[in-house]
Amino acid sequence: MDIDKRQFLKILGISSALWVGSRFAGGISSLFGIGDKFDTKALADAGFEISKTLPDPKALTAKQWAIAIDIRQFKTADDYKKCIMVCDKIHNIPDISTKQDIKWIWEEPYNAAFPEQHNNYMGGQLKDKPVILMCNQCEFPPCVRVCPTGATFKRQDGIVMMDYHRCIGCRYCMAGCPYGSRSFNFQDPRPFLKKIDPEYPTRTKGVVEKCDFCAERLDKGLMPACVEASNGAMVFGDLRDPGSDIRKILSSNFSIRRKPELGTQPNVFYLI
Amino acid sequence: MYDSGKIITGLVLFVGLVTLPFWYSIGKAQVKPDPSLNTPVINQMKVKHCIESKQFMIDNHMELLNDWRNAVVRDNKTLYVSTTGQSFTMSLEVTCFHCHSNEKQFCNQCHSYVNIQPYCWECHVKPAEEIANGH
Ligand code: SF4
Ligand code: SF4
């Protein structure tokens, strides 16, 4: 049989319409075969009990988590060290003695942390005093806006989270973050870890990491580790809850934030 | 036929090359994967049962783990309620490796057989036993 171009296109059109139609009849989820194996709806329809995933009932929840750091209460080197060390330890953060070091929480002199607040004639202890720094979990995070893969995203409790599985290591987020809160894994971090906590994954070469307010601890009902270690010098709470500890402390103390003029609305507050 | 010598030699060579993988593995005994359940925790269980049925786990563990990771990392969910109504923490380290502490004799059996290299271990910490042995 000879067929011309017109007939050929007709046959092609009709048969593909039939194919799509038949797939639709079998449920949209099975179009292209997606969900064939794990079709929970079909299982439920067939009378099977289906498994489900739930948040831990003990989990701490909020609309926007925030931390207030009372730097007046940080007096000895040890006050800083205990907050930083506990984070390094439970999150398997390596200690690398070059510029390629990884940091989630660190210290910086006041004039470096708040360059626009600094003046040469500043008196008192504040001038060179170290300040604790970490990711601000910005309300409008530039890092999230620029990430091309959705690897960094904002959780419903306001935490800016990292999904290392999706990070392609492009480092746009590092360019976007105005606070230097992010570190890149230039190499496998494991050789630089003295001890690995087996309950928390390490990272791998080529991904970016940062503080996430101990999201994994909040989801189990625990406070962030640095807050717990600070003996009250750091206060954690829901910024949208007028009755929360952090709101009380912010309403009764003068507080500043890093680079508020950028409009990122940082959620780490400093009481000075 | 012109150039029959060249053509036939070419054909023989071509068929030989295409079927090379078969020649290559002829005579090599393919060891059937045999995942071992011989770990201290599993040995102590009265009823040896994974979080779901054995067949479900064999067929779907990769999709299950994928769902787990999205639930934990992206939706703040940490608990998995199985079809038997039991709940488990969604964690490779805390839940899976608690029983399957023998990566080499368990995970790697099938993964090596089908020649896939899951890169879970680049970040997730292998069961303690393997680390102790320096791997
Ligand atoms: S480095 Fe990773 S997290 Fe950062 S922007 Fe690129 S993909 Fe996103
Ligand atoms: S401090 Fe930097 S990394 Fe953290 S949320 Fe803001 S922009 Fe993103």
JSON list of N, CA and C in Angstrom, two decimals, chain B residues 39-97:
[
{"chain": "B", "resi": 39, "resn": "THR", "atom": "N", "xyz": [23.31, -10.33, 61.43]},
{"chain": "B", "resi": 39, "resn": "THR", "atom": "CA", "xyz": [23.86, -9.23, 62.22]},
{"chain": "B", "resi": 39, "resn": "THR", "atom": "C", "xyz": [23.37, -9.40, 63.65]},
{"chain": "B", "resi": 40, "resn": "PRO", "atom": "N", "xyz": [24.09, -8.84, 64.62]},
{"chain": "B", "resi": 40, "resn": "PRO", "atom": "CA", "xyz": [23.69, -9.03, 66.02]},
{"chain": "B", "resi": 40, "resn": "PRO", "atom": "C", "xyz": [22.24, -8.65, 66.28]},
{"chain": "B", "resi": 41, "resn": "VAL", "atom": "N", "xyz": [21.81, -7.50, 65.72]},
{"chain": "B", "resi": 41, "resn": "VAL", "atom": "CA", "xyz": [20.46, -7.03, 66.02]},
{"chain": "B", "resi": 41, "resn": "VAL", "atom": "C", "xyz": [19.41, -7.95, 65.38]},
{"chain": "B", "resi": 42, "resn": "ILE", "atom": "N", "xyz": [19.64, -8.34, 64.13]},
{"chain": "B", "resi": 42, "resn": "ILE", "atom": "CA", "xyz": [18.65, -9.20, 63.47]},
{"chain": "B", "resi": 42, "resn": "ILE", "atom": "C", "xyz": [18.60, -10.57, 64.14]},
{"chain": "B", "resi": 43, "resn": "ASN", "atom": "N", "xyz": [19.77, -11.07, 64.54]},
{"chain": "B", "resi": 43, "resn": "ASN", "atom": "CA", "xyz": [19.78, -12.38, 65.20]},
{"chain": "B", "resi": 43, "resn": "ASN", "atom": "C", "xyz": [18.96, -12.40, 66.48]},
{"chain": "B", "resi": 44, "resn": "GLN", "atom": "N", "xyz": [18.85, -11.23, 67.10]},
{"chain": "B", "resi": 44, "resn": "GLN", "atom": "CA", "xyz": [18.11, -11.20, 68.36]},
{"chain": "B", "resi": 44, "resn": "GLN", "atom": "C", "xyz": [16.61, -11.04, 68.17]},
{"chain": "B", "resi": 45, "resn": "MET", "atom": "N", "xyz": [16.19, -10.76, 66.94]},
{"chain": "B", "resi": 45, "resn": "MET", "atom": "CA", "xyz": [14.75, -10.54, 66.72]},
{"chain": "B", "resi": 45, "resn": "MET", "atom": "C", "xyz": [14.01, -11.86, 66.74]},
{"chain": "B", "resi": 46, "resn": "LYS", "atom": "N", "xyz": [12.86, -11.84, 67.42]},
{"chain": "B", "resi": 46, "resn": "LYS", "atom": "CA", "xyz": [12.06, -13.06, 67.46]},
{"chain": "B", "resi": 46, "resn": "LYS", "atom": "C", "xyz": [11.40, -13.27, 66.10]},
{"chain": "B", "resi": 47, "resn": "VAL", "atom": "N", "xyz": [10.70, -12.22, 65.62]},
{"chain": "B", "resi": 47, "resn": "VAL", "atom": "CA", "xyz": [10.12, -12.28, 64.29]},
{"chain": "B", "resi": 47, "resn": "VAL", "atom": "C", "xyz": [10.99, -11.42, 63.39]},
{"chain": "B", "resi": 48, "resn": "LYS", "atom": "N", "xyz": [11.59, -12.03, 62.40]},
{"chain": "B", "resi": 48, "resn": "LYS", "atom": "CA", "xyz": [12.48, -11.25, 61.54]},
{"chain": "B", "resi": 48, "resn": "LYS", "atom": "C", "xyz": [11.65, -10.56, 60.47]},
{"chain": "B", "resi": 49, "resn": "HIS", "atom": "N", "xyz": [11.39, -9.28, 60.67]},
{"chain": "B", "resi": 49, "resn": "HIS", "atom": "CA", "xyz": [10.54, -8.55, 59.77]},
{"chain": "B", "resi": 49, "resn": "HIS", "atom": "C", "xyz": [11.10, -7.15, 59.57]},
{"chain": "B", "resi": 50, "resn": "CYS", "atom": "N", "xyz": [11.26, -6.76, 58.30]},
{"chain": "B", "resi": 50, "resn": "CYS", "atom": "CA", "xyz": [11.73, -5.40, 58.02]},
{"chain": "B", "resi": 50, "resn": "CYS", "atom": "C", "xyz": [10.54, -4.45, 58.23]},
{"chain": "B", "resi": 51, "resn": "ILE", "atom": "N", "xyz": [10.71, -3.19, 57.89]},
{"chain": "B", "resi": 51, "resn": "ILE", "atom": "CA", "xyz": [9.62, -2.26, 58.13]},
{"chain": "B", "resi": 51, "resn": "ILE", "atom": "C", "xyz": [8.41, -2.55, 57.25]},
{"chain": "B", "resi": 52, "resn": "GLU", "atom": "N", "xyz": [8.67, -3.14, 56.08]},
{"chain": "B", "resi": 52, "resn": "GLU", "atom": "CA", "xyz": [7.57, -3.61, 55.23]},
{"chain": "B", "resi": 52, "resn": "GLU", "atom": "C", "xyz": [7.93, -5.03, 54.81]},
{"chain": "B", "resi": 53, "resn": "SER", "atom": "N", "xyz": [7.04, -5.65, 54.00]},
{"chain": "B", "resi": 53, "resn": "SER", "atom": "CA", "xyz": [7.30, -7.04, 53.63]},
{"chain": "B", "resi": 53, "resn": "SER", "atom": "C", "xyz": [8.60, -7.15, 52.85]},
{"chain": "B", "resi": 54, "resn": "LYS", "atom": "N", "xyz": [9.18, -8.35, 52.89]},
{"chain": "B", "resi": 54, "resn": "LYS", "atom": "CA", "xyz": [10.45, -8.57, 52.22]},
{"chain": "B", "resi": 54, "resn": "LYS", "atom": "C", "xyz": [10.37, -8.22, 50.73]},
{"chain": "B", "resi": 55, "resn": "GLN", "atom": "N", "xyz": [9.29, -8.70, 50.07]},
{"chain": "B", "resi": 55, "resn": "GLN", "atom": "CA", "xyz": [9.19, -8.46, 48.64]},
{"chain": "B", "resi": 55, "resn": "GLN", "atom": "C", "xyz": [9.06, -6.97, 48.34]},
{"chain": "B", "resi": 56, "resn": "PHE", "atom": "N", "xyz": [8.27, -6.28, 49.18]},
{"chain": "B", "resi": 56, "resn": "PHE", "atom": "CA", "xyz": [8.11, -4.84, 48.97]},
{"chain": "B", "resi": 56, "resn": "PHE", "atom": "C", "xyz": [9.46, -4.14, 49.10]},
{"chain": "B", "resi": 57, "resn": "MET", "atom": "N", "xyz": [10.24, -4.55, 50.09]},
{"chain": "B", "resi": 57, "resn": "MET", "atom": "CA", "xyz": [11.53, -3.90, 50.30]},
{"chain": "B", "resi": 57, "resn": "MET", "atom": "C", "xyz": [12.47, -4.18, 49.13]},
{"chain": "B", "resi": 58, "resn": "ILE", "atom": "N", "xyz": [12.46, -5.44, 48.64]},
{"chain": "B", "resi": 58, "resn": "ILE", "atom": "CA", "xyz": [13.33, -5.76, 47.51]},
{"chain": "B", "resi": 58, "resn": "ILE", "atom": "C", "xyz": [12.96, -4.91, 46.30]},
{"chain": "B", "resi": 59, "resn": "ASP", "atom": "N", "xyz": [11.64, -4.83, 46.04]},
{"chain": "B", "resi": 59, "resn": "ASP", "atom": "CA", "xyz": [11.20, -4.10, 44.85]},
{"chain": "B", "resi": 59, "resn": "ASP", "atom": "C", "xyz": [11.32, -2.59, 44.99]},
{"chain": "B", "resi": 60, "resn": "ASN", "atom": "N", "xyz": [11.03, -2.07, 46.19]},
{"chain": "B", "resi": 60, "resn": "ASN", "atom": "CA", "xyz": [10.79, -0.63, 46.30]},
{"chain": "B", "resi": 60, "resn": "ASN", "atom": "C", "xyz": [11.70, 0.13, 47.24]},
{"chain": "B", "resi": 61, "resn": "HIS", "atom": "N", "xyz": [12.75, -0.51, 47.77]},
{"chain": "B", "resi": 61, "resn": "HIS", "atom": "CA", "xyz": [13.50, 0.22, 48.81]},
{"chain": "B", "resi": 61, "resn": "HIS", "atom": "C", "xyz": [14.09, 1.52, 48.28]},
{"chain": "B", "resi": 62, "resn": "MET", "atom": "N", "xyz": [14.45, 1.52, 47.00]},
{"chain": "B", "resi": 62, "resn": "MET", "atom": "CA", "xyz": [15.06, 2.76, 46.47]},
{"chain": "B", "resi": 62, "resn": "MET", "atom": "C", "xyz": [14.05, 3.89, 46.40]},
{"chain": "B", "resi": 63, "resn": "GLU", "atom": "N", "xyz": [12.81, 3.54, 46.00]},
{"chain": "B", "resi": 63, "resn": "GLU", "atom": "CA", "xyz": [11.80, 4.60, 45.95]},
{"chain": "B", "resi": 63, "resn": "GLU", "atom": "C", "xyz": [11.37, 5.02, 47.34]},
{"chain": "B", "resi": 64, "resn": "LEU", "atom": "N", "xyz": [11.32, 4.04, 48.23]},
{"chain": "B", "resi": 64, "resn": "LEU", "atom": "CA", "xyz": [10.97, 4.34, 49.62]},
{"chain": "B", "resi": 64, "resn": "LEU", "atom": "C", "xyz": [11.99, 5.32, 50.21]},
{"chain": "B", "resi": 65, "resn": "LEU", "atom": "N", "xyz": [13.28, 5.02, 49.98]},
{"chain": "B", "resi": 65, "resn": "LEU", "atom": "CA", "xyz": [14.32, 5.89, 50.53]},
{"chain": "B", "resi": 65, "resn": "LEU", "atom": "C", "xyz": [14.27, 7.28, 49.90]},
{"chain": "B", "resi": 66, "resn": "ASN", "atom": "N", "xyz": [13.92, 7.32, 48.62]},
{"chain": "B", "resi": 66, "resn": "ASN", "atom": "CA", "xyz": [13.78, 8.61, 47.95]},
{"chain": "B", "resi": 66, "resn": "ASN", "atom": "C", "xyz": [12.65, 9.43, 48.57]},
{"chain": "B", "resi": 67, "resn": "ASP", "atom": "N", "xyz": [11.52, 8.74, 48.84]},
{"chain": "B", "resi": 67, "resn": "ASP", "atom": "CA", "xyz": [10.40, 9.43, 49.49]},
{"chain": "B", "resi": 67, "resn": "ASP", "atom": "C", "xyz": [10.80, 9.90, 50.89]},
{"chain": "B", "resi": 68, "resn": "TRP", "atom": "N", "xyz": [11.53, 9.05, 51.58]},
{"chain": "B", "resi": 68, "resn": "TRP", "atom": "CA", "xyz": [11.97, 9.41, 52.94]},
{"chain": "B", "resi": 68, "resn": "TRP", "atom": "C", "xyz": [12.80, 10.67, 52.93]},
{"chain": "B", "resi": 69, "resn": "ARG", "atom": "N", "xyz": [13.73, 10.72, 51.98]},
{"chain": "B", "resi": 69, "resn": "ARG", "atom": "CA", "xyz": [14.65, 11.86, 52.01]},
{"chain": "B", "resi": 69, "resn": "ARG", "atom": "C", "xyz": [13.90, 13.15, 51.71]},
{"chain": "B", "resi": 70, "resn": "ASN", "atom": "N", "xyz": [12.93, 13.08, 50.79]},
{"chain": "B", "resi": 70, "resn": "ASN", "atom": "CA", "xyz": [12.16, 14.30, 50.53]},
{"chain": "B", "resi": 70, "resn": "ASN", "atom": "C", "xyz": [11.30, 14.67, 51.72]},
{"chain": "B", "resi": 71, "resn": "ALA", "atom": "N", "xyz": [10.70, 13.66, 52.35]},
{"chain": "B", "resi": 71, "resn": "ALA", "atom": "CA", "xyz": [9.84, 13.94, 53.51]},
{"chain": "B", "resi": 71, "resn": "ALA", "atom": "C", "xyz": [10.65, 14.58, 54.62]},
{"chain": "B", "resi": 72, "resn": "VAL", "atom": "N", "xyz": [11.84, 14.03, 54.89]},
{"chain": "B", "resi": 72, "resn": "VAL", "atom": "CA", "xyz": [12.65, 14.52, 56.01]},
{"chain": "B", "resi": 72, "resn": "VAL", "atom": "C", "xyz": [13.26, 15.88, 55.68]},
{"chain": "B", "resi": 73, "resn": "VAL", "atom": "N", "xyz": [13.90, 15.98, 54.52]},
{"chain": "B", "resi": 73, "resn": "VAL", "atom": "CA", "xyz": [14.65, 17.20, 54.22]},
{"chain": "B", "resi": 73, "resn": "VAL", "atom": "C", "xyz": [13.72, 18.35, 53.84]},
{"chain": "B", "resi": 74, "resn": "ARG", "atom": "N", "xyz": [12.66, 18.04, 53.12]},
{"chain": "B", "resi": 74, "resn": "ARG", "atom": "CA", "xyz": [11.89, 19.14, 52.57]},
{"chain": "B", "resi": 74, "resn": "ARG", "atom": "C", "xyz": [10.56, 19.39, 53.28]},
{"chain": "B", "resi": 75, "resn": "ASP", "atom": "N", "xyz": [10.00, 18.37, 53.97]},
{"chain": "B", "resi": 75, "resn": "ASP", "atom": "CA", "xyz": [8.68, 18.57, 54.60]},
{"chain": "B", "resi": 75, "resn": "ASP", "atom": "C", "xyz": [8.68, 18.45, 56.11]},
{"chain": "B", "resi": 76, "resn": "ASN", "atom": "N", "xyz": [9.84, 18.48, 56.74]},
{"chain": "B", "resi": 76, "resn": "ASN", "atom": "CA", "xyz": [9.98, 18.39, 58.21]},
{"chain": "B", "resi": 76, "resn": "ASN", "atom": "C", "xyz": [9.33, 17.13, 58.80]},
{"chain": "B", "resi": 77, "resn": "LYS", "atom": "N", "xyz": [9.15, 16.11, 58.00]},
{"chain": "B", "resi": 77, "resn": "LYS", "atom": "CA", "xyz": [8.54, 14.90, 58.57]},
{"chain": "B", "resi": 77, "resn": "LYS", "atom": "C", "xyz": [9.64, 13.93, 58.94]},
{"chain": "B", "resi": 78, "resn": "THR", "atom": "N", "xyz": [9.48, 13.25, 60.07]},
{"chain": "B", "resi": 78, "resn": "THR", "atom": "CA", "xyz": [10.54, 12.34, 60.48]},
{"chain": "B", "resi": 78, "resn": "THR", "atom": "C", "xyz": [10.03, 10.92, 60.74]},
{"chain": "B", "resi": 79, "resn": "LEU", "atom": "N", "xyz": [8.71, 10.74, 60.80]},
{"chain": "B", "resi": 79, "resn": "LEU", "atom": "CA", "xyz": [8.20, 9.42, 61.15]},
{"chain": "B", "resi": 79, "resn": "LEU", "atom": "C", "xyz": [7.52, 8.74, 59.97]},
{"chain": "B", "resi": 80, "resn": "TYR", "atom": "N", "xyz": [7.78, 7.45, 59.85]},
{"chain": "B", "resi": 80, "resn": "TYR", "atom": "CA", "xyz": [7.16, 6.63, 58.82]},
{"chain": "B", "resi": 80, "resn": "TYR", "atom": "C", "xyz": [6.26, 5.62, 59.50]},
{"chain": "B", "resi": 81, "resn": "VAL", "atom": "N", "xyz": [4.97, 5.64, 59.15]},
{"chain": "B", "resi": 81, "resn": "VAL", "atom": "CA", "xyz": [4.07, 4.65, 59.72]},
{"chain": "B", "resi": 81, "resn": "VAL", "atom": "C", "xyz": [3.87, 3.58, 58.66]},
{"chain": "B", "resi": 82, "resn": "SER", "atom": "N", "xyz": [4.30, 2.36, 58.98]},
{"chain": "B", "resi": 82, "resn": "SER", "atom": "CA", "xyz": [4.28, 1.31, 57.96]},
{"chain": "B", "resi": 82, "resn": "SER", "atom": "C", "xyz": [2.88, 0.74, 57.83]},
{"chain": "B", "resi": 83, "resn": "THR", "atom": "N", "xyz": [2.70, -0.15, 56.84]},
{"chain": "B", "resi": 83, "resn": "THR", "atom": "CA", "xyz": [1.37, -0.73, 56.63]},
{"chain": "B", "resi": 83, "resn": "THR", "atom": "C", "xyz": [0.93, -1.58, 57.81]},
{"chain": "B", "resi": 84, "resn": "THR", "atom": "N", "xyz": [1.88, -1.99, 58.65]},
{"chain": "B", "resi": 84, "resn": "THR", "atom": "CA", "xyz": [1.49, -2.76, 59.83]},
{"chain": "B", "resi": 84, "resn": "THR", "atom": "C", "xyz": [1.18, -1.82, 61.00]},
{"chain": "B", "resi": 85, "resn": "GLY", "atom": "N", "xyz": [1.28, -0.51, 60.78]},
{"chain": "B", "resi": 85, "resn": "GLY", "atom": "CA", "xyz": [0.91, 0.44, 61.82]},
{"chain": "B", "resi": 85, "resn": "GLY", "atom": "C", "xyz": [2.05, 0.81, 62.75]},
{"chain": "B", "resi": 86, "resn": "GLN", "atom": "N", "xyz": [3.24, 0.20, 62.56]},
{"chain": "B", "resi": 86, "resn": "GLN", "atom": "CA", "xyz": [4.37, 0.57, 63.41]},
{"chain": "B", "resi": 86, "resn": "GLN", "atom": "C", "xyz": [5.00, 1.85, 62.90]},
{"chain": "B", "resi": 87, "resn": "SER", "atom": "N", "xyz": [5.58, 2.66, 63.79]},
{"chain": "B", "resi": 87, "resn": "SER", "atom": "CA", "xyz": [6.23, 3.84, 63.26]},
{"chain": "B", "resi": 87, "resn": "SER", "atom": "C", "xyz": [7.74, 3.77, 63.45]},
{"chain": "B", "resi": 88, "resn": "PHE", "atom": "N", "xyz": [8.43, 4.33, 62.47]},
{"chain": "B", "resi": 88, "resn": "PHE", "atom": "CA", "xyz": [9.89, 4.29, 62.43]},
{"chain": "B", "resi": 88, "resn": "PHE", "atom": "C", "xyz": [10.42, 5.68, 62.12]},
{"chain": "B", "resi": 89, "resn": "THR", "atom": "N", "xyz": [11.63, 5.99, 62.65]},
{"chain": "B", "resi": 89, "resn": "THR", "atom": "CA", "xyz": [12.29, 7.22, 62.28]},
{"chain": "B", "resi": 89, "resn": "THR", "atom": "C", "xyz": [12.84, 7.06, 60.87]},
{"chain": "B", "resi": 90, "resn": "MET", "atom": "N", "xyz": [12.54, 8.05, 60.00]},
{"chain": "B", "resi": 90, "resn": "MET", "atom": "CA", "xyz": [13.04, 7.93, 58.63]},
{"chain": "B", "resi": 90, "resn": "MET", "atom": "C", "xyz": [14.50, 8.33, 58.59]},
{"chain": "B", "resi": 91, "resn": "SER", "atom": "N", "xyz": [15.38, 7.36, 58.76]},
{"chain": "B", "resi": 91, "resn": "SER", "atom": "CA", "xyz": [16.80, 7.66, 58.77]},
{"chain": "B", "resi": 91, "resn": "SER", "atom": "C", "xyz": [17.58, 6.42, 58.41]},
{"chain": "B", "resi": 92, "resn": "LEU", "atom": "N", "xyz": [18.48, 6.56, 57.44]},
{"chain": "B", "resi": 92, "resn": "LEU", "atom": "CA", "xyz": [19.35, 5.44, 57.08]},
{"chain": "B", "resi": 92, "resn": "LEU", "atom": "C", "xyz": [20.16, 5.00, 58.30]},
{"chain": "B", "resi": 93, "resn": "GLU", "atom": "N", "xyz": [20.78, 6.01, 58.94]},
{"chain": "B", "resi": 93, "resn": "GLU", "atom": "CA", "xyz": [21.70, 5.71, 60.03]},
{"chain": "B", "resi": 93, "resn": "GLU", "atom": "C", "xyz": [20.97, 5.10, 61.23]},
{"chain": "B", "resi": 94, "resn": "VAL", "atom": "N", "xyz": [19.87, 5.77, 61.62]},
{"chain": "B", "resi": 94, "resn": "VAL", "atom": "CA", "xyz": [19.23, 5.38, 62.86]},
{"chain": "B", "resi": 94, "resn": "VAL", "atom": "C", "xyz": [18.38, 4.11, 62.69]},
{"chain": "B", "resi": 95, "resn": "THR", "atom": "N", "xyz": [17.68, 4.01, 61.56]},
{"chain": "B", "resi": 95, "resn": "THR", "atom": "CA", "xyz": [16.75, 2.89, 61.40]},
{"chain": "B", "resi": 95, "resn": "THR", "atom": "C", "xyz": [17.35, 1.75, 60.56]},
{"chain": "B", "resi": 96, "resn": "CYS", "atom": "N", "xyz": [17.70, 2.02, 59.31]},
{"chain": "B", "resi": 96, "resn": "CYS", "atom": "CA", "xyz": [18.15, 0.92, 58.43]},
{"chain": "B", "resi": 96, "resn": "CYS", "atom": "C", "xyz": [19.40, 0.23, 58.97]},
{"chain": "B", "resi": 97, "resn": "PHE", "atom": "N", "xyz": [20.42, 1.04, 59.27]},
{"chain": "B", "resi": 97, "resn": "PHE", "atom": "CA", "xyz": [21.70, 0.45, 59.66]},
{"chain": "B", "resi": 97, "resn": "PHE", "atom": "C", "xyz": [21.68, -0.12, 61.07]}
]
